[in-house]
mmCIF file of C-alpha atoms in Angstrom:
data_model
loop_
_atom_site.group_PDB
_atom_site.id
_atom_site.type_symbol
_atom_site.label_atom_id
_atom_site.label_comp_id
_atom_site.label_asym_id
_atom_site.label_seq_id
_atom_site.Cartn_x
_atom_site.Cartn_y
_atom_site.Cartn_z
ATOM 1 C CA MET A 254 53.650 123.196 132.588
ATOM 2 C CA PHE A 255 52.958 126.400 135.469
ATOM 3 C CA ASN A 256 56.414 125.124 137.146
ATOM 4 C CA GLN A 257 58.382 126.126 134.844
ATOM 5 C CA PHE A 258 57.728 129.467 135.974
ATOM 6 C CA SER A 259 58.972 128.916 139.527
ATOM 7 C CA PRO A 260 61.113 131.840 140.860
ATOM 8 C CA SER A 261 63.078 129.651 142.357
ATOM 9 C CA LYS A 262 64.318 128.216 138.255
ATOM 10 C CA ILE A 263 64.072 130.942 136.714
ATOM 11 C CA PHE A 264 66.267 133.122 138.839
ATOM 12 C CA SER A 265 69.510 132.604 137.663
ATOM 13 C CA PHE A 266 67.882 132.891 134.226
ATOM 14 C CA THR A 267 66.622 136.089 135.036
ATOM 15 C CA SER A 268 69.731 137.279 136.322
ATOM 16 C CA LYS A 269 71.951 136.480 132.923
ATOM 17 C CA ALA A 270 69.379 136.573 130.104
ATOM 18 C CA PRO A 271 69.410 140.719 130.137
ATOM 19 C CA LYS A 272 72.777 141.463 129.218
ATOM 20 C CA TYR A 273 72.562 138.684 126.407
ATOM 21 C CA ILE A 274 69.230 140.748 125.309
ATOM 22 C CA PHE A 275 70.869 143.643 125.077
ATOM 23 C CA ALA A 276 73.187 143.172 123.192
ATOM 24 C CA ILE A 277 71.176 141.787 120.569
ATOM 25 C CA PHE A 278 68.288 144.556 120.934
ATOM 26 C CA ILE A 279 71.503 147.121 120.415
ATOM 27 C CA VAL A 280 72.002 145.107 117.234
ATOM 28 C CA ILE A 281 68.357 145.227 115.776
ATOM 29 C CA ILE A 282 67.860 149.001 117.145
ATOM 30 C CA SER A 283 70.543 149.811 115.014
ATOM 31 C CA ILE A 284 69.760 148.398 112.206
ATOM 32 C CA GLY A 285 65.770 149.544 112.209
ATOM 33 C CA LEU A 286 67.526 153.244 112.854
ATOM 34 C CA ILE A 287 69.191 153.352 110.206
ATOM 35 C CA GLU A 288 66.479 152.010 107.995
ATOM 36 C CA ALA A 289 63.391 153.740 109.093
ATOM 37 C CA LEU A 290 65.811 157.399 109.568
ATOM 38 C CA PHE A 291 68.164 156.630 106.082
ATOM 39 C CA LEU A 292 67.468 153.735 104.061
ATOM 40 C CA SER A 293 63.523 153.400 103.939
ATOM 41 C CA PRO A 294 62.586 156.121 101.246
ATOM 42 C CA GLU A 295 60.211 159.384 102.122
ATOM 43 C CA ASP A 296 56.236 159.266 101.367
ATOM 44 C CA TYR A 297 54.824 160.603 98.586
ATOM 45 C CA LEU A 298 52.281 162.847 99.959
ATOM 46 C CA GLN A 299 53.841 163.562 104.281
ATOM 47 C CA SER A 300 57.550 163.373 102.770
ATOM 48 C CA ASP A 301 59.438 163.177 105.766
ATOM 49 C CA SER A 302 57.748 162.935 108.975
ATOM 50 C CA VAL A 303 56.389 159.524 107.615
ATOM 51 C CA ARG A 304 59.522 158.286 109.823
ATOM 52 C CA ILE A 305 57.457 159.083 112.703
ATOM 53 C CA MET A 306 55.328 156.037 112.041
ATOM 54 C CA TYR A 307 58.244 153.601 112.549
ATOM 55 C CA VAL A 308 57.981 154.575 115.740
ATOM 56 C CA HIS A 309 54.958 155.332 116.450
ATOM 57 C CA VAL A 310 53.378 152.231 114.572
ATOM 58 C CA PRO A 311 55.472 149.823 117.127
ATOM 59 C CA ALA A 312 54.843 151.604 119.990
ATOM 60 C CA ALA A 313 51.198 151.203 119.495
ATOM 61 C CA TRP A 314 51.855 147.373 119.068
ATOM 62 C CA ILE A 315 53.474 146.639 122.298
ATOM 63 C CA SER A 316 51.471 147.970 124.101
ATOM 64 C CA LEU A 317 47.743 146.296 123.020
ATOM 65 C CA GLY A 318 50.260 143.164 123.151
ATOM 66 C CA ILE A 319 51.333 143.732 126.446
ATOM 67 C CA PHE A 320 48.128 144.316 127.724
ATOM 68 C CA SER A 321 46.586 141.921 125.878
ATOM 69 C CA LEU A 322 48.918 139.165 128.000
ATOM 70 C CA ILE A 323 48.530 140.922 131.141
ATOM 71 C CA ALA A 324 44.816 140.500 130.662
ATOM 72 C CA LEU A 325 45.212 137.029 129.517
ATOM 73 C CA LEU A 326 47.720 136.071 132.923
ATOM 74 C CA SER A 327 44.664 138.162 135.196
ATOM 75 C CA PHE A 328 42.678 135.197 133.360
ATOM 76 C CA SER A 329 44.142 132.555 134.974
ATOM 77 C CA ILE A 330 45.536 134.022 137.826
ATOM 78 C CA LEU A 331 41.233 134.387 138.802
ATOM 79 C CA ILE A 332 40.429 130.922 137.384
ATOM 80 C CA PHE A 333 43.760 128.425 138.429
ATOM 81 C CA LYS A 334 45.264 130.843 141.704
ATOM 82 C CA ASN A 335 48.200 130.422 139.556
ATOM 83 C CA LYS A 336 51.596 131.684 141.952
ATOM 84 C CA PHE A 337 53.917 133.033 139.381
ATOM 85 C CA PHE A 338 51.965 134.195 137.360
ATOM 86 C CA PRO A 339 50.712 138.042 139.815
ATOM 87 C CA LEU A 340 54.883 138.564 139.362
ATOM 88 C CA VAL A 341 55.112 138.017 135.881
ATOM 89 C CA ALA A 342 51.600 140.642 134.949
ATOM 90 C CA LYS A 343 52.792 142.995 137.069
ATOM 91 C CA SER A 344 56.828 142.996 135.620
ATOM 92 C CA LEU A 345 55.456 143.839 132.123
ATOM 93 C CA ALA A 346 52.768 146.529 132.875
ATOM 94 C CA PRO A 347 55.739 149.242 133.037
ATOM 95 C CA SER A 348 57.290 148.856 129.100
ATOM 96 C CA GLY A 349 54.141 148.571 127.963
ATOM 97 C CA PHE A 350 53.020 151.754 130.020
ATOM 98 C CA VAL A 351 55.966 154.184 128.197
ATOM 99 C CA PHE A 352 55.140 152.492 124.262
ATOM 100 C CA ASN A 353 51.812 153.337 125.237
ATOM 101 C CA ILE A 354 52.555 156.981 126.187
ATOM 102 C CA ILE A 355 55.450 156.929 123.139
ATOM 103 C CA ALA A 356 52.444 156.225 120.813
ATOM 104 C CA LEU A 357 50.385 159.006 121.649
ATOM 105 C CA VAL A 358 53.007 161.440 122.450
ATOM 106 C CA THR A 359 54.805 160.313 118.486
ATOM 107 C CA GLY A 360 51.229 160.455 117.598
ATOM 108 C CA SER A 361 50.619 163.957 118.587
ATOM 109 C CA ILE A 362 53.947 164.631 117.133
ATOM 110 C CA TRP A 363 52.329 162.846 113.841
ATOM 111 C CA GLY A 364 49.420 164.775 114.013
ATOM 112 C CA LYS A 365 50.456 168.492 114.159
ATOM 113 C CA PRO A 366 52.230 168.980 110.276
ATOM 114 C CA THR A 367 50.168 166.399 108.947
ATOM 115 C CA TRP A 368 46.465 167.132 110.477
ATOM 116 C CA GLY A 369 47.045 170.241 111.723
ATOM 117 C CA THR A 370 46.512 169.539 115.477
ATOM 118 C CA TRP A 371 48.519 167.807 118.008
ATOM 119 C CA TRP A 372 45.008 166.126 119.407
ATOM 120 C CA VAL A 373 41.711 165.006 118.642
ATOM 121 C CA TRP A 374 39.064 163.660 120.580
ATOM 122 C CA ASP A 375 37.981 161.395 117.817
ATOM 123 C CA ALA A 376 37.574 157.622 118.923
ATOM 124 C CA ARG A 377 41.279 155.744 118.232
ATOM 125 C CA ILE A 378 42.877 158.299 120.387
ATOM 126 C CA THR A 379 40.637 159.239 123.094
ATOM 127 C CA SER A 380 40.091 154.799 123.505
ATOM 128 C CA MET A 381 44.516 154.847 123.417
ATOM 129 C CA LEU A 382 44.585 157.509 126.259
ATOM 130 C CA ILE A 383 42.276 154.985 127.887
ATOM 131 C CA LEU A 384 44.595 152.401 127.373
ATOM 132 C CA GLY A 385 46.999 154.836 129.079
ATOM 133 C CA LEU A 386 44.303 155.572 132.085
ATOM 134 C CA PHE A 387 43.959 151.199 132.522
ATOM 135 C CA TYR A 388 48.266 151.012 132.375
ATOM 136 C CA LEU A 389 48.409 153.813 135.627
ATOM 137 C CA LEU A 390 45.069 152.212 136.957
ATOM 138 C CA TYR A 391 47.114 148.664 136.945
ATOM 139 C CA ILE A 392 50.391 149.994 137.930
ATOM 140 C CA ILE A 393 49.310 152.235 140.968
ATOM 141 C CA ALA A 394 46.574 149.208 141.962
ATOM 142 C CA TRP A 395 50.519 147.335 143.112
ATOM 143 C CA ARG A 396 51.892 149.375 145.242
ATOM 144 C CA ILE A 397 48.337 150.578 147.211
ATOM 145 C CA VAL A 398 46.458 147.449 147.161
ATOM 146 C CA ASP A 399 47.234 145.530 150.797
ATOM 147 C CA THR A 400 49.295 141.972 149.806
ATOM 148 C CA ASN A 401 45.934 139.734 150.456
ATOM 149 C CA ASN A 402 43.804 140.822 148.062
ATOM 150 C CA VAL A 403 46.466 142.501 145.244
ATOM 151 C CA ASN A 404 46.700 139.736 142.771
ATOM 152 C CA LYS A 405 42.541 139.740 142.182
ATOM 153 C CA VAL A 406 42.188 143.747 142.144
ATOM 154 C CA THR A 407 45.093 144.449 139.381
ATOM 155 C CA SER A 408 43.666 140.899 137.529
ATOM 156 C CA ILE A 409 40.215 142.172 137.630
ATOM 157 C CA ILE A 410 41.881 145.823 136.283
ATOM 158 C CA ALA A 411 43.302 144.203 133.390
ATOM 159 C CA ILE A 412 40.440 141.627 132.927
ATOM 160 C CA ILE A 413 38.121 145.601 132.178
ATOM 161 C CA GLY A 414 40.506 147.022 130.603
ATOM 162 C CA VAL A 415 41.072 144.537 128.171
ATOM 163 C CA VAL A 416 37.590 145.093 126.893
ATOM 164 C CA ASN A 417 38.804 148.465 125.166
ATOM 165 C CA VAL A 418 41.615 146.651 122.966
ATOM 166 C CA PRO A 419 39.179 145.153 120.105
ATOM 167 C CA ILE A 420 37.892 148.768 120.767
ATOM 168 C CA ILE A 421 41.027 150.355 120.071
ATOM 169 C CA LYS A 422 41.784 147.795 116.998
ATOM 170 C CA PHE A 423 38.691 148.874 115.439
ATOM 171 C CA SER A 424 37.795 152.143 116.175
ATOM 172 C CA VAL A 425 38.934 152.844 112.817
ATOM 173 C CA ASP A 426 36.594 150.661 110.923
ATOM 174 C CA TRP A 427 33.895 151.370 112.804
ATOM 175 C CA TRP A 428 32.808 155.235 113.279
ATOM 176 C CA SER A 429 34.935 157.756 111.057
ATOM 177 C CA THR A 430 38.311 158.809 112.817
ATOM 178 C CA LEU A 431 40.549 161.564 112.287
ATOM 179 C CA HIS A 432 43.191 158.770 112.754
ATOM 180 C CA GLN A 433 43.568 156.499 109.284
ATOM 181 C CA PRO A 434 42.239 153.068 109.057
ATOM 182 C CA SER A 435 45.401 150.353 109.220
ATOM 183 C CA SER A 436 47.598 149.586 106.305
ATOM 184 C CA ILE A 437 48.452 146.388 106.984
ATOM 185 C CA ASN A 438 45.584 143.938 106.775
ATOM 186 C CA ILE A 439 46.381 140.144 107.169
ATOM 187 C CA LEU A 440 43.698 139.386 104.931
ATOM 188 C CA SER A 441 43.330 142.172 102.000
ATOM 189 C CA LYS A 442 46.517 143.806 100.298
ATOM 190 C CA SER A 443 48.335 146.036 102.763
ATOM 191 C CA THR A 444 48.379 149.578 101.743
ATOM 192 C CA ILE A 445 52.087 150.364 102.637
ATOM 193 C CA HIS A 446 54.813 150.019 100.428
ATOM 194 C CA GLU A 447 57.531 147.000 100.687
ATOM 195 C CA SER A 448 60.440 149.433 101.276
ATOM 196 C CA MET A 449 58.281 151.234 104.671
ATOM 197 C CA LEU A 450 57.283 147.991 105.902
ATOM 198 C CA LEU A 451 60.833 146.650 106.388
ATOM 199 C CA PRO A 452 61.766 149.313 108.417
ATOM 200 C CA LEU A 453 58.336 148.626 110.479
ATOM 201 C CA ILE A 454 58.796 145.792 111.240
ATOM 202 C CA ILE A 455 62.754 145.432 112.439
ATOM 203 C CA MET A 456 61.666 148.253 115.063
ATOM 204 C CA THR A 457 58.361 146.505 116.248
ATOM 205 C CA ALA A 458 61.264 143.239 116.530
ATOM 206 C CA ALA A 459 63.625 145.818 118.850
ATOM 207 C CA PHE A 460 60.926 147.171 120.630
ATOM 208 C CA ALA A 461 59.855 144.121 121.215
ATOM 209 C CA LEU A 462 63.076 142.684 122.835
ATOM 210 C CA PHE A 463 63.078 146.089 124.299
ATOM 211 C CA SER A 464 60.106 145.345 126.569
ATOM 212 C CA LEU A 465 61.634 141.401 127.299
ATOM 213 C CA LEU A 466 64.744 143.218 128.700
ATOM 214 C CA ILE A 467 62.967 145.393 130.691
ATOM 215 C CA PHE A 468 60.100 143.002 131.551
ATOM 216 C CA LEU A 469 63.832 140.250 132.889
ATOM 217 C CA MET A 470 64.889 142.703 134.959
ATOM 218 C CA LYS A 471 61.711 144.235 136.811
ATOM 219 C CA TYR A 472 60.960 140.390 137.568
ATOM 220 C CA ASN A 473 64.444 139.771 138.714
ATOM 221 C CA THR A 474 64.518 142.753 140.815
ATOM 222 C CA GLU A 475 60.543 142.144 141.918
ATOM 223 C CA LEU A 476 62.136 137.695 142.849
ATOM 224 C CA ILE A 477 65.284 139.604 144.825
ATOM 225 C CA LYS A 478 62.879 142.190 146.955
ATOM 226 C CA ILE A 479 60.983 138.131 147.708
ATOM 227 C CA LYS A 480 64.078 136.653 148.948
ATOM 228 C CA ASN A 481 64.544 139.258 150.737
ATOM 229 C CA LYS A 482 61.715 139.359 152.617
ATOM 230 C CA GLY A 483 62.219 135.637 153.558
ATOM 231 C CA LEU A 484 59.229 134.462 151.835
ATOM 232 C CA ASP A 485 60.780 132.533 148.678
ATOM 233 C CA ARG A 486 58.694 129.626 149.489
ATOM 234 C CA ILE A 487 56.749 130.362 146.810
ATOM 235 C CA MET B 156 40.685 117.113 135.285
ATOM 236 C CA TYR B 157 40.324 120.880 136.961
ATOM 237 C CA GLY B 158 38.810 120.553 140.367
ATOM 238 C CA LYS B 159 35.175 121.719 140.522
ATOM 239 C CA LYS B 160 35.632 125.409 142.156
ATOM 240 C CA VAL B 161 38.308 126.435 139.290
ATOM 241 C CA LYS B 162 35.218 125.118 136.954
ATOM 242 C CA LEU B 163 32.798 127.466 138.561
ATOM 243 C CA ARG B 164 35.261 130.272 138.912
ATOM 244 C CA PHE B 165 35.934 130.467 135.132
ATOM 245 C CA PHE B 166 31.972 130.514 134.654
ATOM 246 C CA PHE B 167 32.363 133.733 136.458
ATOM 247 C CA PHE B 168 34.689 135.567 136.137
ATOM 248 C CA SER B 169 34.162 134.629 132.136
ATOM 249 C CA THR B 170 30.376 135.610 132.833
ATOM 250 C CA ILE B 171 31.908 138.627 134.523
ATOM 251 C CA PHE B 172 34.245 139.600 131.264
ATOM 252 C CA LEU B 173 31.014 138.985 128.991
ATOM 253 C CA ALA B 174 28.864 140.916 130.720
ATOM 254 C CA ILE B 175 30.973 144.021 130.587
ATOM 255 C CA LEU B 176 32.180 143.696 127.306
ATOM 256 C CA LEU B 177 28.547 143.357 126.279
ATOM 257 C CA THR B 178 27.585 146.386 128.355
ATOM 258 C CA THR B 179 30.365 148.674 126.894
ATOM 259 C CA PHE B 180 29.471 147.957 123.413
ATOM 260 C CA LEU B 181 25.735 148.525 123.672
ATOM 261 C CA ILE B 182 26.915 152.042 125.494
ATOM 262 C CA LEU B 183 29.495 153.166 122.348
ATOM 263 C CA LYS B 184 26.404 151.433 119.986
ATOM 264 C CA SER B 185 23.651 154.120 121.293
ATOM 265 C CA LEU B 186 26.650 156.403 121.779
ATOM 266 C CA GLU B 187 27.548 155.955 117.778
ATOM 267 C CA GLU B 188 26.044 159.775 116.469
ATOM 268 C CA ASN B 189 28.961 161.016 119.418
ATOM 269 C CA VAL B 190 31.261 158.701 119.025
ATOM 270 C CA VAL B 191 32.078 159.636 115.340
ATOM 271 C CA TYR B 192 34.448 162.316 114.946
ATOM 272 C CA PHE B 193 32.540 163.577 111.553
ATOM 273 C CA ILE B 194 29.808 163.366 109.345
ATOM 274 C CA SER B 195 30.145 163.179 105.717
ATOM 275 C CA PRO B 196 27.937 165.398 103.238
ATOM 276 C CA SER B 197 24.885 162.722 102.334
ATOM 277 C CA ASP B 198 24.691 162.546 106.386
ATOM 278 C CA VAL B 199 23.606 166.440 106.170
ATOM 279 C CA LYS B 200 21.144 166.000 103.638
ATOM 280 C CA VAL B 201 18.631 163.732 105.404
ATOM 281 C CA LEU B 202 20.157 165.217 109.078
ATOM 282 C CA PRO B 203 16.746 165.496 110.386
ATOM 283 C CA GLU B 204 17.160 169.195 111.776
ATOM 284 C CA LEU B 205 19.341 171.865 111.036
ATOM 285 C CA ASN B 206 20.540 173.491 114.452
ATOM 286 C CA GLN B 207 23.619 176.057 115.365
ATOM 287 C CA LYS B 208 25.944 173.632 117.301
ATOM 288 C CA LYS B 209 29.263 173.600 116.062
ATOM 289 C CA MET B 210 30.094 169.816 113.793
ATOM 290 C CA ARG B 211 32.427 168.838 111.874
ATOM 291 C CA ILE B 212 31.854 167.074 107.708
ATOM 292 C CA GLY B 213 34.604 164.905 106.610
ATOM 293 C CA GLY B 214 35.294 163.693 103.103
ATOM 294 C CA MET B 215 37.351 164.552 100.004
ATOM 295 C CA VAL B 216 38.059 167.526 98.842
ATOM 296 C CA LYS B 217 36.555 168.088 95.271
ATOM 297 C CA LYS B 218 39.150 167.885 91.891
ATOM 298 C CA GLY B 219 38.696 171.293 90.748
ATOM 299 C CA SER B 220 36.973 173.378 93.226
ATOM 300 C CA ILE B 221 39.145 174.497 95.230
ATOM 301 C CA GLU B 222 38.938 179.105 95.169
ATOM 302 C CA THR B 223 40.682 181.389 97.462
ATOM 303 C CA ASN B 224 39.967 185.556 97.871
ATOM 304 C CA SER B 225 41.358 187.578 99.092
ATOM 305 C CA ASN B 226 40.000 186.974 102.641
ATOM 306 C CA GLU B 227 38.813 183.720 102.340
ATOM 307 C CA ILE B 228 39.259 179.863 100.368
ATOM 308 C CA LEU B 229 36.024 178.163 98.962
ATOM 309 C CA PHE B 230 35.820 174.422 98.377
ATOM 310 C CA ILE B 231 33.734 171.421 97.834
ATOM 311 C CA ILE B 232 33.807 168.489 100.154
ATOM 312 C CA THR B 233 32.507 165.575 98.397
ATOM 313 C CA ASP B 234 31.864 162.145 99.398
ATOM 314 C CA TYR B 235 30.622 161.106 95.683
ATOM 315 C CA LYS B 236 27.475 160.758 96.647
ATOM 316 C CA SER B 237 26.878 163.996 97.607
ATOM 317 C CA GLU B 238 28.511 167.405 98.230
ATOM 318 C CA ILE B 239 28.035 170.993 100.230
ATOM 319 C CA LYS B 240 30.410 174.052 99.795
ATOM 320 C CA VAL B 241 32.513 175.144 102.468
ATOM 321 C CA SER B 242 34.192 178.680 103.424
ATOM 322 C CA PHE B 243 37.012 179.134 105.381
ATOM 323 C CA SER B 244 38.915 182.232 106.136
ATOM 324 C CA GLY B 245 42.484 180.931 108.701
ATOM 325 C CA SER B 246 45.553 178.895 107.714
ATOM 326 C CA ILE B 247 44.927 175.579 106.182
ATOM 327 C CA PRO B 248 46.985 172.420 106.787
ATOM 328 C CA ASN B 249 49.934 171.342 104.212
ATOM 329 C CA LEU B 250 48.150 168.438 103.961
ATOM 330 C CA PHE B 251 44.778 169.780 102.763
ATOM 331 C CA ALA B 252 44.557 169.214 98.337
ATOM 332 C CA GLU B 253 42.407 168.652 96.059
ATOM 333 C CA GLU B 254 41.424 164.643 96.501
ATOM 334 C CA LYS B 255 42.008 164.147 99.992
ATOM 335 C CA GLY B 256 40.531 163.552 102.620
ATOM 336 C CA VAL B 257 39.663 166.373 104.960
ATOM 337 C CA VAL B 258 37.676 167.083 107.800
ATOM 338 C CA ALA B 259 35.840 170.893 108.359
ATOM 339 C CA GLU B 260 34.307 171.945 111.734
ATOM 340 C CA GLY B 261 32.404 174.492 112.596
ATOM 341 C CA TYR B 262 28.912 175.634 111.466
ATOM 342 C CA LEU B 263 25.897 175.177 108.810
ATOM 343 C CA LYS B 264 24.762 177.511 107.215
ATOM 344 C CA ASP B 265 22.040 175.226 105.527
ATOM 345 C CA ARG B 266 22.113 171.855 104.254
ATOM 346 C CA ASN B 267 24.684 172.986 100.724
ATOM 347 C CA PHE B 268 27.036 175.212 102.892
ATOM 348 C CA PHE B 269 29.088 175.448 105.641
ATOM 349 C CA ASN B 270 31.236 178.069 107.595
ATOM 350 C CA ALA B 271 34.082 176.283 108.717
ATOM 351 C CA LYS B 272 36.174 177.763 111.259
ATOM 352 C CA LYS B 273 39.332 174.908 110.902
ATOM 353 C CA ILE B 274 40.613 173.059 109.209
ATOM 354 C CA LEU B 275 41.983 169.676 109.254
ATOM 355 C CA ALA B 276 43.647 167.319 106.651
ATOM 356 C CA LYS B 277 42.629 164.129 106.590
ATOM 357 C CA HIS B 278 45.819 161.082 105.629
ATOM 358 C CA ASP B 279 44.494 157.600 104.395
ATOM 359 C CA GLU B 280 46.244 154.606 104.670
ATOM 360 C CA ASN B 281 48.500 154.591 101.523
ATOM 361 C CA TYR B 282 52.433 155.141 102.274
ATOM 362 C CA MET B 283 54.721 155.102 98.943
ATOM 363 C CA PRO B 284 57.799 156.193 98.008
ATOM 364 C CA PRO B 285 57.640 159.312 95.100
ATOM 365 C CA GLU B 286 59.212 157.658 92.492
ATOM 366 C CA VAL B 287 55.909 154.320 93.194
ATOM 367 C CA LYS B 288 52.860 156.954 93.347
ATOM 368 C CA LYS B 289 54.046 157.771 89.781
ATOM 369 C CA ALA B 290 54.400 154.782 88.542
ATOM 370 C CA ILE B 291 50.690 154.147 89.488
ATOM 371 C CA GLU B 292 49.479 158.230 87.433
ATOM 372 C CA ASP B 293 51.445 156.601 84.809
ATOM 373 C CA LYS B 294 49.544 154.052 84.357
ATOM 374 C CA GLN B 295 46.398 155.450 84.292
#
């Protein structure tokens, strides 16, 4: 089944798909932004600053999701010595990192008018910053470690870093934090009104598409790099 | 179906992962006092000793407890079990209100009085439009 990821088979797909995904992304993000900025109601307490959430929460979800995916790929790189996953994991990292920064920055912008501070060292915010540092480590390791060891080193960084993911998720339940607990729960009733949930879901879909787009473009570039080096036998 | 080497590698990396996971959780567990961002008024009542270190107390602003005079604002933080009186002079965040979450940073005078140097509003997990909020209040 892993042969589906073979670069030669996938190259024709990665070079053509981005323009279609870009078109779908533009449609979804337009609907999402109109919904988030104009159609959805203001909050009873925070009024219009609730709209920051429609960028903040999807960005945080996507960055957590991408890191978990990288860790999962890294596990199979270490165990099965899979040859195609390192390039996939490497190409996923940039968009995850960018969304991590977006989550931190938009959180800060929301925190100032709501909490009265740009930054606090509570468990949720600190653990999210640590995830950002792991992304940075992961991306830098791909650039500085020599070719023989780079798959192992980056995979181990991802596996150590993924320990932080459940800590981020449950930090608001385990410890008292300034950050509010999650409003969207699978097992119990969500504490966010449907009219606010809709833009949140559309924006999440848009950001996921954007990540897919950046991933495919990055993956395509990596494939071209390998071809140019004459290493296309993998 | 997998070779012996693959199985061994699976156990090797799974064990490493579990070891890191467990170590991290044990460290965090033992550091719990420092990981929490604030303590509750009930925690203050059972503190083994009172010291002059800066600390944070969080809870709800008690209904009808906010008093303002020319140079300070006085209010009560409650966790519906215990409460503590807080005095503060300075600017308060917009979302500071009765029956809303608050975190006060400052110094304890005694177990019932807290001198705050900074006030942060704590937002809860409820998001709804104003008309829904009004409908809920009307029902009550």
